[in-house]
mmCIF file of C-alpha atoms in Angstrom:
data_model
loop_
_atom_site.group_PDB
_atom_site.id
_atom_site.type_symbol
_atom_site.label_atom_id
_atom_site.label_comp_id
_atom_site.label_asym_id
_atom_site.label_seq_id
_atom_site.Cartn_x
_atom_site.Cartn_y
_atom_site.Cartn_z
ATOM 1 C CA LEU A 1 -5.053 -4.089 8.067
ATOM 2 C CA PRO A 2 -7.256 -1.018 7.653
ATOM 3 C CA VAL A 3 -9.347 -1.730 4.142
ATOM 4 C CA VAL A 4 -9.028 1.941 2.866
ATOM 5 C CA ILE A 5 -5.497 1.544 2.201
ATOM 6 C CA THR A 6 -6.235 -2.213 0.134
ATOM 7 C CA GLU A 7 -8.958 -0.472 -1.611
ATOM 8 C CA ALA A 8 -6.618 2.284 -2.553
ATOM 9 C CA MET A 9 -3.994 -0.542 -3.958
ATOM 10 C CA MET A 10 -7.002 -1.973 -5.332
ATOM 11 C CA TYR A 11 -7.706 0.641 -7.410
ATOM 12 C CA LYS A 12 -4.575 1.881 -7.847
ATOM 13 C CA LYS A 13 -4.872 4.891 -5.459
ATOM 14 C CA ILE A 14 -2.095 7.069 -3.642
ATOM 15 C CA PHE A 15 -2.013 6.838 -0.333
ATOM 16 C CA ILE A 16 0.006 7.647 2.503
ATOM 17 C CA THR A 17 0.145 5.383 5.903
ATOM 18 C CA SER A 18 2.100 6.202 9.061
ATOM 19 C CA THR A 19 5.351 4.134 10.496
ATOM 20 C CA GLU A 20 2.991 2.644 13.070
ATOM 21 C CA THR A 21 0.525 0.304 11.308
ATOM 22 C CA GLY A 22 0.225 -2.454 9.907
ATOM 23 C CA GLN A 23 0.681 -1.773 6.175
ATOM 24 C CA ALA A 24 4.442 -0.184 7.160
ATOM 25 C CA LYS A 25 5.754 -3.402 7.531
ATOM 26 C CA ILE A 26 5.090 -4.251 3.385
ATOM 27 C CA ILE A 27 5.216 -0.971 2.317
ATOM 28 C CA LYS A 28 8.243 0.930 0.519
ATOM 29 C CA ASP A 29 8.141 4.439 0.860
ATOM 30 C CA GLY A 30 7.777 5.500 -2.578
ATOM 31 C CA ILE A 31 7.834 2.563 -4.841
ATOM 32 C CA ASN A 32 4.596 1.122 -3.808
ATOM 33 C CA GLY A 33 2.936 3.516 -1.728
ATOM 34 C CA PHE A 34 4.208 6.435 0.819
ATOM 35 C CA ILE A 35 4.642 6.400 4.709
ATOM 36 C CA TYR A 36 5.373 9.336 6.861
ATOM 37 C CA ASP A 37 7.061 9.141 10.653
ATOM 38 C CA ILE A 38 3.866 9.194 12.693
ATOM 39 C CA ASN A 39 6.259 11.659 15.457
ATOM 40 C CA SER A 40 6.635 14.471 12.057
ATOM 41 C CA THR A 41 3.627 16.301 11.262
ATOM 42 C CA LYS A 42 6.610 18.255 9.069
ATOM 43 C CA ASN A 43 6.685 14.256 7.626
ATOM 44 C CA LEU A 44 3.333 13.879 6.695
ATOM 45 C CA MET A 45 3.508 17.327 5.548
ATOM 46 C CA ASN A 46 6.044 16.494 2.081
ATOM 47 C CA LYS A 47 4.307 13.428 1.681
ATOM 48 C CA ILE A 48 0.830 15.228 0.810
ATOM 49 C CA LEU A 49 2.989 17.821 -0.713
ATOM 50 C CA LYS A 50 4.222 15.045 -2.824
ATOM 51 C CA CYS A 51 0.794 13.570 -3.725
ATOM 52 C CA TYR A 52 -0.941 17.007 -3.970
ATOM 53 C CA TYR A 53 1.574 17.781 -7.150
ATOM 54 C CA LYS A 54 2.396 14.201 -8.183
ATOM 55 C CA GLU A 55 6.385 14.521 -7.892
ATOM 56 C CA TYR A 56 6.015 10.198 -7.407
ATOM 57 C CA ASP A 57 7.193 7.863 -9.802
ATOM 58 C CA LYS A 58 4.810 7.364 -12.118
ATOM 59 C CA ASN A 59 5.495 3.138 -11.815
ATOM 60 C CA ILE A 60 3.916 3.873 -7.952
ATOM 61 C CA GLU A 61 0.656 3.014 -8.543
ATOM 62 C CA GLU A 62 1.270 0.034 -11.171
ATOM 63 C CA ASN A 63 3.406 -1.617 -7.964
ATOM 64 C CA GLU A 64 0.785 -0.496 -5.028
ATOM 65 C CA ARG A 65 -2.103 -2.955 -7.678
ATOM 66 C CA GLU A 66 0.949 -5.462 -7.753
ATOM 67 C CA LEU A 67 1.254 -5.797 -3.852
ATOM 68 C CA PHE A 68 -2.133 -6.177 -3.770
ATOM 69 C CA LEU A 69 -2.353 -8.924 -5.335
ATOM 70 C CA LYS A 70 0.415 -10.868 -3.768
ATOM 71 C CA TYR A 71 -1.169 -10.897 -0.179
ATOM 72 C CA PHE A 72 -4.407 -9.316 -1.035
ATOM 73 C CA SER A 73 -6.805 -10.883 -3.717
ATOM 74 C CA LEU A 74 -9.254 -13.568 -4.544
ATOM 75 C CA GLU A 75 -7.108 -15.561 -5.398
ATOM 76 C CA HIS A 76 -4.161 -14.857 -2.711
ATOM 77 C CA LEU A 77 -6.484 -15.857 0.040
ATOM 78 C CA LYS A 78 -7.554 -18.885 -2.316
ATOM 79 C CA LYS A 79 -4.142 -19.976 -2.033
ATOM 80 C CA GLN A 80 -3.567 -19.845 2.061
ATOM 81 C CA ILE A 81 -7.272 -22.139 2.535
ATOM 82 C CA ASP A 82 -6.300 -24.522 0.429
ATOM 83 C CA SER A 83 -2.646 -24.231 2.098
ATOM 84 C CA ILE A 84 -4.266 -24.974 5.336
ATOM 85 C CA SER A 85 -6.980 -27.543 3.675
ATOM 86 C CA ILE A 86 -3.749 -29.780 3.004
ATOM 87 C CA GLU A 87 -1.879 -29.077 6.388
ATOM 88 C CA GLU A 88 -4.778 -30.959 8.411
#
């Protein structure tokens, strides 16, 4: 996954990603980030305007951070490594 989106989640910053990225598989649009249809510039424009005018649920930043902790934190990575070590 691109690092910029992961860093945005870590720092509770709003981000927009397209439907064709890996992040789109774990993001819930409007809940913990924004996803736009890669084939629709109008859809992208609407997401940008939502962010610019702050027309989104204020919990989105906390939800992004929770998603980061769940999938990308050092603690999560440690658990994954431990589970691999145990299986061997």
